[in-house]
PDB file of C-alpha atoms in Angstrom:
ATOM      1  CA  ASN V   1      71.034 229.941 153.599  1.00 54.00           C
ATOM      2  CA  ALA V   2      71.007 231.802 149.749  1.00 73.00           C
ATOM      3  CA  GLY V   3      73.005 229.265 147.273  1.00 92.00           C
ATOM      4  CA  VAL V   4      75.477 230.561 144.661  1.00 96.00           C
ATOM      5  CA  MET V   5      73.586 234.016 142.841  1.00 97.00           C
ATOM      6  CA  GLN V   6      74.828 234.216 138.936  1.00 98.00           C
ATOM      7  CA  ASN V   7      73.615 237.199 137.457  1.00 97.00           C
ATOM      8  CA  PRO V   8      72.458 238.141 134.631  1.00 97.00           C
ATOM      9  CA  ARG V   9      70.603 234.627 133.689  1.00 97.00           C
ATOM     10  CA  HIS V  10      71.291 235.034 130.565  1.00 97.00           C
ATOM     11  CA  LEU V  11      72.700 237.668 128.389  1.00 98.00           C
ATOM     12  CA  VAL V  12      72.965 238.566 124.568  1.00 98.00           C
ATOM     13  CA  ARG V  13      75.634 240.493 123.122  1.00 98.00           C
ATOM     14  CA  ARG V  14      76.805 241.235 119.829  1.00 97.00           C
ATOM     15  CA  ARG V  15      80.398 241.007 118.183  1.00 97.00           C
ATOM     16  CA  GLY V  16      82.858 243.371 119.797  1.00 97.00           C
ATOM     17  CA  GLN V  17      80.643 244.352 123.118  1.00 98.00           C
ATOM     18  CA  GLU V  18      81.393 243.717 126.551  1.00 98.00           C
ATOM     19  CA  ALA V  19      79.916 241.001 128.528  1.00 98.00           C
ATOM     20  CA  ARG V  20      80.429 241.088 132.639  1.00 98.00           C
ATOM     21  CA  LEU V  21      78.746 238.314 134.490  1.00 98.00           C
ATOM     22  CA  ARG V  22      78.736 238.123 138.120  1.00 98.00           C
ATOM     23  CA  CYS V  23      78.687 235.451 141.143  1.00 98.00           C
ATOM     24  CA  SER V  24      77.630 236.263 144.242  1.00 97.00           C
ATOM     25  CA  PRO V  25      79.173 233.511 146.542  1.00 95.00           C
ATOM     26  CA  MET V  26      77.523 231.699 149.269  1.00 93.00           C
ATOM     27  CA  LYS V  27      77.627 233.598 152.674  1.00 90.00           C
ATOM     28  CA  GLY V  28      80.771 232.701 154.372  1.00 86.00           C
ATOM     29  CA  HIS V  29      82.600 231.317 151.250  1.00 89.00           C
ATOM     30  CA  SER V  30      86.094 233.144 150.177  1.00 88.00           C
ATOM     31  CA  HIS V  31      86.578 230.727 147.061  1.00 91.00           C
ATOM     32  CA  VAL V  32      85.451 231.298 143.834  1.00 94.00           C
ATOM     33  CA  TYR V  33      85.754 229.322 140.701  1.00 95.00           C
ATOM     34  CA  TRP V  34      84.724 229.771 137.112  1.00 97.00           C
ATOM     35  CA  TYR V  35      83.927 227.388 134.464  1.00 97.00           C
ATOM     36  CA  ARG V  36      82.653 227.236 130.942  1.00 97.00           C
ATOM     37  CA  GLN V  37      80.396 225.050 128.943  1.00 95.00           C
ATOM     38  CA  LEU V  38      80.184 225.115 125.379  1.00 92.00           C
ATOM     39  CA  PRO V  39      77.051 223.843 123.814  1.00 87.00           C
ATOM     40  CA  GLU V  40      76.919 220.095 123.996  1.00 82.00           C
ATOM     41  CA  GLU V  41      80.589 219.918 125.548  1.00 85.00           C
ATOM     42  CA  GLY V  42      81.775 219.140 129.128  1.00 88.00           C
ATOM     43  CA  LEU V  43      82.611 221.630 131.885  1.00 93.00           C
ATOM     44  CA  LYS V  44      86.011 223.243 131.333  1.00 95.00           C
ATOM     45  CA  PHE V  45      87.988 225.252 134.210  1.00 95.00           C
ATOM     46  CA  MET V  46      88.309 228.645 134.219  1.00 96.00           C
ATOM     47  CA  VAL V  47      89.991 230.345 137.224  1.00 96.00           C
ATOM     48  CA  TYR V  48      89.856 229.945 140.684  1.00 94.00           C
ATOM     49  CA  LEU V  49      90.017 233.112 142.870  1.00 94.00           C
ATOM     50  CA  GLN V  50      90.103 233.999 146.477  1.00 92.00           C
ATOM     51  CA  LYS V  51      89.095 237.751 147.744  1.00 90.00           C
ATOM     52  CA  GLU V  52      91.388 240.073 145.838  1.00 90.00           C
ATOM     53  CA  ASN V  53      93.598 237.602 144.785  1.00 93.00           C
ATOM     54  CA  ILE V  54      93.818 235.039 141.690  1.00 94.00           C
ATOM     55  CA  ILE V  55      95.045 231.883 142.695  1.00 92.00           C
ATOM     56  CA  ASP V  56      94.663 229.654 139.267  1.00 92.00           C
ATOM     57  CA  GLU V  57      93.987 231.059 135.996  1.00 94.00           C
ATOM     58  CA  SER V  58      95.739 228.287 134.134  1.00 94.00           C
ATOM     59  CA  GLY V  59      92.167 227.756 132.322  1.00 94.00           C
ATOM     60  CA  MET V  60      91.680 231.326 131.156  1.00 96.00           C
ATOM     61  CA  PRO V  61      91.709 232.140 127.518  1.00 94.00           C
ATOM     62  CA  LYS V  62      94.958 234.710 127.234  1.00 90.00           C
ATOM     63  CA  GLU V  63      92.879 237.167 125.665  1.00 95.00           C
ATOM     64  CA  ARG V  64      90.084 239.218 126.165  1.00 97.00           C
ATOM     65  CA  PHE V  65      88.870 237.183 129.711  1.00 98.00           C
ATOM     66  CA  SER V  66      89.565 238.484 133.295  1.00 97.00           C
ATOM     67  CA  ALA V  67      87.928 237.722 136.674  1.00 97.00           C
ATOM     68  CA  GLU V  68      88.257 239.269 139.749  1.00 97.00           C
ATOM     69  CA  PHE V  69      86.750 239.161 142.851  1.00 96.00           C
ATOM     70  CA  PRO V  70      86.950 242.042 145.402  1.00 94.00           C
ATOM     71  CA  LYS V  71      87.213 242.661 148.928  1.00 91.00           C
ATOM     72  CA  GLU V  72      83.436 243.457 148.819  1.00 91.00           C
ATOM     73  CA  GLY V  73      81.189 242.568 146.399  1.00 93.00           C
ATOM     74  CA  PRO V  74      80.538 239.472 143.848  1.00 96.00           C
ATOM     75  CA  SER V  75      83.285 238.308 141.655  1.00 97.00           C
ATOM     76  CA  ILE V  76      83.235 238.801 137.760  1.00 98.00           C
ATOM     77  CA  LEU V  77      83.832 237.445 135.028  1.00 98.00           C
ATOM     78  CA  ARG V  78      84.540 239.871 132.179  1.00 98.00           C
ATOM     79  CA  ILE V  79      84.770 239.115 128.532  1.00 98.00           C
ATOM     80  CA  GLN V  80      85.801 242.102 126.218  1.00 98.00           C
ATOM     81  CA  GLN V  81      85.198 242.525 122.389  1.00 98.00           C
ATOM     82  CA  VAL V  82      83.174 239.127 122.296  1.00 98.00           C
ATOM     83  CA  VAL V  83      82.906 236.316 119.514  1.00 97.00           C
ATOM     84  CA  ARG V  84      80.516 233.991 118.513  1.00 96.00           C
ATOM     85  CA  GLY V  85      82.862 231.354 120.157  1.00 95.00           C
ATOM     86  CA  ASP V  86      82.136 232.747 123.717  1.00 97.00           C
ATOM     87  CA  SER V  87      78.367 232.074 123.397  1.00 97.00           C
ATOM     88  CA  ALA V  88      78.515 229.319 126.404  1.00 97.00           C
ATOM     89  CA  ALA V  89      77.383 228.455 129.348  1.00 97.00           C
ATOM     90  CA  TYR V  90      79.083 229.824 132.457  1.00 98.00           C
ATOM     91  CA  PHE V  91      79.172 228.752 136.398  1.00 97.00           C
ATOM     92  CA  CYS V  92      80.488 229.876 139.074  1.00 97.00           C
ATOM     93  CA  ALA V  93      81.490 228.085 141.904  1.00 95.00           C
ATOM     94  CA  SER V  94      82.225 228.566 145.995  1.00 93.00           C
ATOM     95  CA  SER V  95      83.881 227.109 148.573  1.00 89.00           C
ATOM     96  CA  PRO V  96      84.175 228.133 152.413  1.00 83.00           C
ATOM     97  CA  TYR V  97      87.280 225.935 152.603  1.00 76.00           C
ATOM     98  CA  GLY V  98      90.955 226.592 151.686  1.00 66.00           C
ATOM     99  CA  GLN V  99      93.016 225.362 149.021  1.00 63.00           C
ATOM    100  CA  GLY V 100      93.670 221.767 149.309  1.00 60.00           C
ATOM    101  CA  SER V 101      91.081 220.648 151.463  1.00 67.00           C
ATOM    102  CA  THR V 102      88.194 218.035 150.350  1.00 68.00           C
ATOM    103  CA  GLY V 103      84.853 220.407 150.626  1.00 76.00           C
ATOM    104  CA  GLU V 104      82.819 220.299 147.725  1.00 84.00           C
ATOM    105  CA  LEU V 105      82.475 223.126 145.661  1.00 89.00           C
ATOM    106  CA  PHE V 106      78.684 224.374 145.403  1.00 92.00           C
ATOM    107  CA  PHE V 107      77.592 225.787 141.921  1.00 95.00           C
ATOM    108  CA  GLY V 108      75.483 228.218 141.057  1.00 97.00           C
ATOM    109  CA  GLU V 109      73.144 227.817 137.858  1.00 96.00           C
ATOM    110  CA  GLY V 110      74.986 229.714 135.232  1.00 97.00           C
ATOM    111  CA  SER V 111      74.926 232.689 133.107  1.00 98.00           C
ATOM    112  CA  ARG V 112      74.142 232.073 129.441  1.00 97.00           C
ATOM    113  CA  LEU V 113      75.957 234.027 127.165  1.00 98.00           C
ATOM    114  CA  THR V 114      74.578 234.493 123.355  1.00 97.00           C
ATOM    115  CA  VAL V 115      76.698 236.358 121.030  1.00 97.00           C
ATOM    116  CA  LEU V 116      74.724 237.517 117.949  1.00 96.00           C
TER     117      LEU V 116
ATOM    118  CA  ASP Z   1      93.283 216.365 131.314  1.00 61.00           C
ATOM    119  CA  ALA Z   2      90.406 213.924 133.083  1.00 64.00           C
ATOM    120  CA  LYS Z   3      92.047 211.101 135.046  1.00 88.00           C
ATOM    121  CA  THR Z   4      88.721 208.979 135.007  1.00 94.00           C
ATOM    122  CA  THR Z   5      87.119 206.940 132.333  1.00 95.00           C
ATOM    123  CA  GLN Z   6      83.158 206.063 132.215  1.00 96.00           C
ATOM    124  CA  PRO Z   7      80.666 204.543 129.770  1.00 97.00           C
ATOM    125  CA  PRO Z   8      79.131 207.601 127.896  1.00 96.00           C
ATOM    126  CA  SER Z   9      75.595 206.587 128.836  1.00 97.00           C
ATOM    127  CA  MET Z  10      73.338 203.950 130.530  1.00 97.00           C
ATOM    128  CA  ASP Z  11      70.025 203.098 131.066  1.00 96.00           C
ATOM    129  CA  CYS Z  12      67.779 202.175 134.503  1.00 96.00           C
ATOM    130  CA  ALA Z  13      64.194 201.521 134.937  1.00 97.00           C
ATOM    131  CA  GLU Z  14      62.498 203.494 137.303  1.00 97.00           C
ATOM    132  CA  GLY Z  15      62.778 202.072 141.051  1.00 96.00           C
ATOM    133  CA  ARG Z  16      65.532 200.278 140.454  1.00 97.00           C
ATOM    134  CA  ALA Z  17      68.990 200.670 141.382  1.00 97.00           C
ATOM    135  CA  ALA Z  18      71.367 202.352 139.005  1.00 97.00           C
ATOM    136  CA  ASN Z  19      75.010 201.339 139.057  1.00 98.00           C
ATOM    137  CA  LEU Z  20      77.190 204.012 137.516  1.00 98.00           C
ATOM    138  CA  PRO Z  21      81.224 202.596 137.033  1.00 98.00           C
ATOM    139  CA  CYS Z  22      84.197 204.547 136.858  1.00 97.00           C
ATOM    140  CA  ASN Z  23      87.858 203.744 136.332  1.00 96.00           C
ATOM    141  CA  HIS Z  24      90.365 205.985 137.834  1.00 95.00           C
ATOM    142  CA  SER Z  25      93.357 203.388 137.452  1.00 94.00           C
ATOM    143  CA  THR Z  26      96.229 206.408 137.918  1.00 92.00           C
ATOM    144  CA  ILE Z  27      94.452 207.681 141.039  1.00 92.00           C
ATOM    145  CA  SER Z  28      97.326 208.604 143.797  1.00 89.00           C
ATOM    146  CA  GLY Z  29      97.398 208.536 147.468  1.00 88.00           C
ATOM    147  CA  ASN Z  30      96.382 211.819 147.998  1.00 86.00           C
ATOM    148  CA  GLU Z  31      93.353 211.907 145.362  1.00 89.00           C
ATOM    149  CA  TYR Z  32      89.526 211.489 146.042  1.00 91.00           C
ATOM    150  CA  VAL Z  33      87.127 210.126 144.450  1.00 94.00           C
ATOM    151  CA  TYR Z  34      84.407 213.087 143.898  1.00 94.00           C
ATOM    152  CA  TRP Z  35      80.787 212.308 142.050  1.00 96.00           C
ATOM    153  CA  TYR Z  36      78.665 215.391 140.361  1.00 96.00           C
ATOM    154  CA  ARG Z  37      75.651 215.197 138.581  1.00 97.00           C
ATOM    155  CA  GLN Z  38      74.298 217.802 136.225  1.00 96.00           C
ATOM    156  CA  ILE Z  39      70.542 218.063 135.507  1.00 95.00           C
ATOM    157  CA  HIS Z  40      69.751 219.061 132.242  1.00 89.00           C
ATOM    158  CA  SER Z  41      72.428 222.073 132.000  1.00 80.00           C
ATOM    159  CA  GLN Z  42      71.729 223.320 135.678  1.00 92.00           C
ATOM    160  CA  GLY Z  43      74.318 224.164 137.813  1.00 95.00           C
ATOM    161  CA  PRO Z  44      76.800 220.874 138.830  1.00 95.00           C
ATOM    162  CA  GLN Z  45      74.767 218.883 141.979  1.00 95.00           C
ATOM    163  CA  TYR Z  46      77.697 217.644 144.662  1.00 94.00           C
ATOM    164  CA  ILE Z  47      76.480 213.843 145.527  1.00 96.00           C
ATOM    165  CA  ILE Z  48      79.450 212.232 147.492  1.00 95.00           C
ATOM    166  CA  HIS Z  49      83.175 211.764 147.721  1.00 93.00           C
ATOM    167  CA  GLY Z  50      85.328 209.220 149.137  1.00 93.00           C
ATOM    168  CA  LEU Z  51      88.807 208.189 149.835  1.00 92.00           C
ATOM    169  CA  LYS Z  52      89.284 204.739 150.262  1.00 90.00           C
ATOM    170  CA  ASN Z  53      86.193 203.516 152.437  1.00 85.00           C
ATOM    171  CA  ASN Z  54      82.788 203.401 150.865  1.00 93.00           C
ATOM    172  CA  GLU Z  55      80.828 205.812 151.500  1.00 95.00           C
ATOM    173  CA  THR Z  56      76.764 206.603 152.027  1.00 96.00           C
ATOM    174  CA  ASN Z  57      74.640 209.615 152.123  1.00 95.00           C
ATOM    175  CA  GLU Z  58      70.677 210.525 151.733  1.00 94.00           C
ATOM    176  CA  MET Z  59      71.610 210.664 148.284  1.00 94.00           C
ATOM    177  CA  ALA Z  60      74.058 207.546 147.118  1.00 97.00           C
ATOM    178  CA  SER Z  61      76.504 204.954 148.215  1.00 98.00           C
ATOM    179  CA  LEU Z  62      79.543 205.106 146.467  1.00 98.00           C
ATOM    180  CA  ILE Z  63      82.114 201.753 146.578  1.00 97.00           C
ATOM    181  CA  ILE Z  64      85.520 202.148 146.139  1.00 96.00           C
ATOM    182  CA  THR Z  65      87.790 199.098 145.293  1.00 96.00           C
ATOM    183  CA  GLU Z  66      90.187 197.789 147.836  1.00 94.00           C
ATOM    184  CA  ASP Z  67      92.999 198.571 144.912  1.00 94.00           C
ATOM    185  CA  ARG Z  68      90.998 202.219 144.159  1.00 95.00           C
ATOM    186  CA  LYS Z  69      91.633 202.066 140.914  1.00 95.00           C
ATOM    187  CA  SER Z  70      87.557 202.272 140.221  1.00 96.00           C
ATOM    188  CA  SER Z  71      84.600 202.664 141.470  1.00 97.00           C
ATOM    189  CA  THR Z  72      81.053 202.389 141.699  1.00 98.00           C
ATOM    190  CA  LEU Z  73      78.207 205.202 142.568  1.00 98.00           C
ATOM    191  CA  ILE Z  74      74.726 203.127 143.541  1.00 98.00           C
ATOM    192  CA  LEU Z  75      71.874 205.571 143.228  1.00 97.00           C
ATOM    193  CA  PRO Z  76      69.498 202.514 145.211  1.00 96.00           C
ATOM    194  CA  HIS Z  77      66.160 203.674 143.608  1.00 95.00           C
ATOM    195  CA  ALA Z  78      66.524 205.955 140.789  1.00 96.00           C
ATOM    196  CA  THR Z  79      63.382 208.422 139.615  1.00 97.00           C
ATOM    197  CA  LEU Z  80      62.918 209.700 136.862  1.00 97.00           C
ATOM    198  CA  ARG Z  81      64.656 212.698 138.385  1.00 95.00           C
ATOM    199  CA  ASP Z  82      67.933 211.213 138.076  1.00 97.00           C
ATOM    200  CA  THR Z  83      68.423 211.754 134.806  1.00 97.00           C
ATOM    201  CA  ALA Z  84      71.385 213.054 134.393  1.00 97.00           C
ATOM    202  CA  VAL Z  85      74.651 213.781 133.425  1.00 96.00           C
ATOM    203  CA  TYR Z  86      76.888 212.021 136.066  1.00 98.00           C
ATOM    204  CA  TYR Z  87      81.020 213.067 136.343  1.00 96.00           C
ATOM    205  CA  CYS Z  88      82.831 211.045 138.558  1.00 96.00           C
ATOM    206  CA  ILE Z  89      86.342 213.265 139.224  1.00 94.00           C
ATOM    207  CA  VAL Z  90      89.699 212.664 140.740  1.00 92.00           C
ATOM    208  CA  ARG Z  91      90.515 215.828 142.971  1.00 87.00           C
ATOM    209  CA  PRO Z  92      94.043 216.091 145.238  1.00 84.00           C
ATOM    210  CA  PHE Z  93      93.607 217.758 148.146  1.00 79.00           C
ATOM    211  CA  GLY Z  94      96.554 219.089 150.384  1.00 74.00           C
ATOM    212  CA  SER Z  95      99.157 221.597 150.120  1.00 68.00           C
ATOM    213  CA  GLY Z  96      99.989 223.099 146.920  1.00 69.00           C
ATOM    214  CA  ASN Z  97      96.584 221.962 145.474  1.00 75.00           C
ATOM    215  CA  THR Z  98      93.845 224.607 144.426  1.00 78.00           C
ATOM    216  CA  GLY Z  99      90.638 222.668 144.595  1.00 78.00           C
ATOM    217  CA  LYS Z 100      89.352 222.737 141.352  1.00 85.00           C
ATOM    218  CA  LEU Z 101      87.428 220.133 139.860  1.00 88.00           C
ATOM    219  CA  ILE Z 102      88.180 218.699 136.046  1.00 89.00           C
ATOM    220  CA  PHE Z 103      85.296 217.424 134.787  1.00 91.00           C
ATOM    221  CA  GLY Z 104      85.265 214.673 132.129  1.00 90.00           C
ATOM    222  CA  GLN Z 105      82.547 213.900 129.339  1.00 91.00           C
ATOM    223  CA  GLY Z 106      80.840 211.603 132.225  1.00 95.00           C
ATOM    224  CA  THR Z 107      77.638 209.101 131.829  1.00 97.00           C
ATOM    225  CA  THR Z 108      74.301 210.434 130.803  1.00 97.00           C
ATOM    226  CA  LEU Z 109      71.864 208.292 133.064  1.00 98.00           C
ATOM    227  CA  GLN Z 110      68.514 207.755 131.457  1.00 97.00           C
ATOM    228  CA  VAL Z 111      66.062 206.722 133.518  1.00 97.00           C
ATOM    229  CA  LYS Z 112      62.752 204.681 131.960  1.00 96.00           C
ATOM    230  CA  PRO Z 113      59.527 204.997 133.301  1.00 95.00           C
TER     231      PRO Z 113
END
């Protein structure tokens, strides 16, 4: 059973371009979480999605950032008009369990975005 | 905000037990204690979790005090590959909780030869 797959692993964008980060959860997992880790800082929760629904986006910046988890295909974190401060590692985690469960989250290896 | 307090760093000799403390004095009855670690900027890795009883698995043991206000993660025989940032997290369960993890600053464990 493959783990959580994130791609690209490394992405370089110039200021003003768009970045799309993809996350394929583990097989059978329908819950996806996105986290951001700025250089030398801790992991910050961004958004929690179930298939076709955003459940909790309390950690998402209000502008330029969006996320989706369609019925088919991977979850996508989209950053429009990137700025240098968006340079970070973005981690995706998945879980087969519903809200309120005690099951652990399984993390991918992350996508590292560099904005020039 | 994280509801836990951990020392920023610790050292441990290779082959010895590593005991990582965590304070969670405001923990609620519907919150579990979870431990994750992050090795050199890799994705976080689940270690163990517990509610009020001590727990053990192939990676570690978790000792939770009777009042549940603190806990200790024990790596019984630390190796160099255990060098990582260890995060202690309290996470609510039950209806209305999303299951998200709120990470604090963690403890950087350095295992030395």
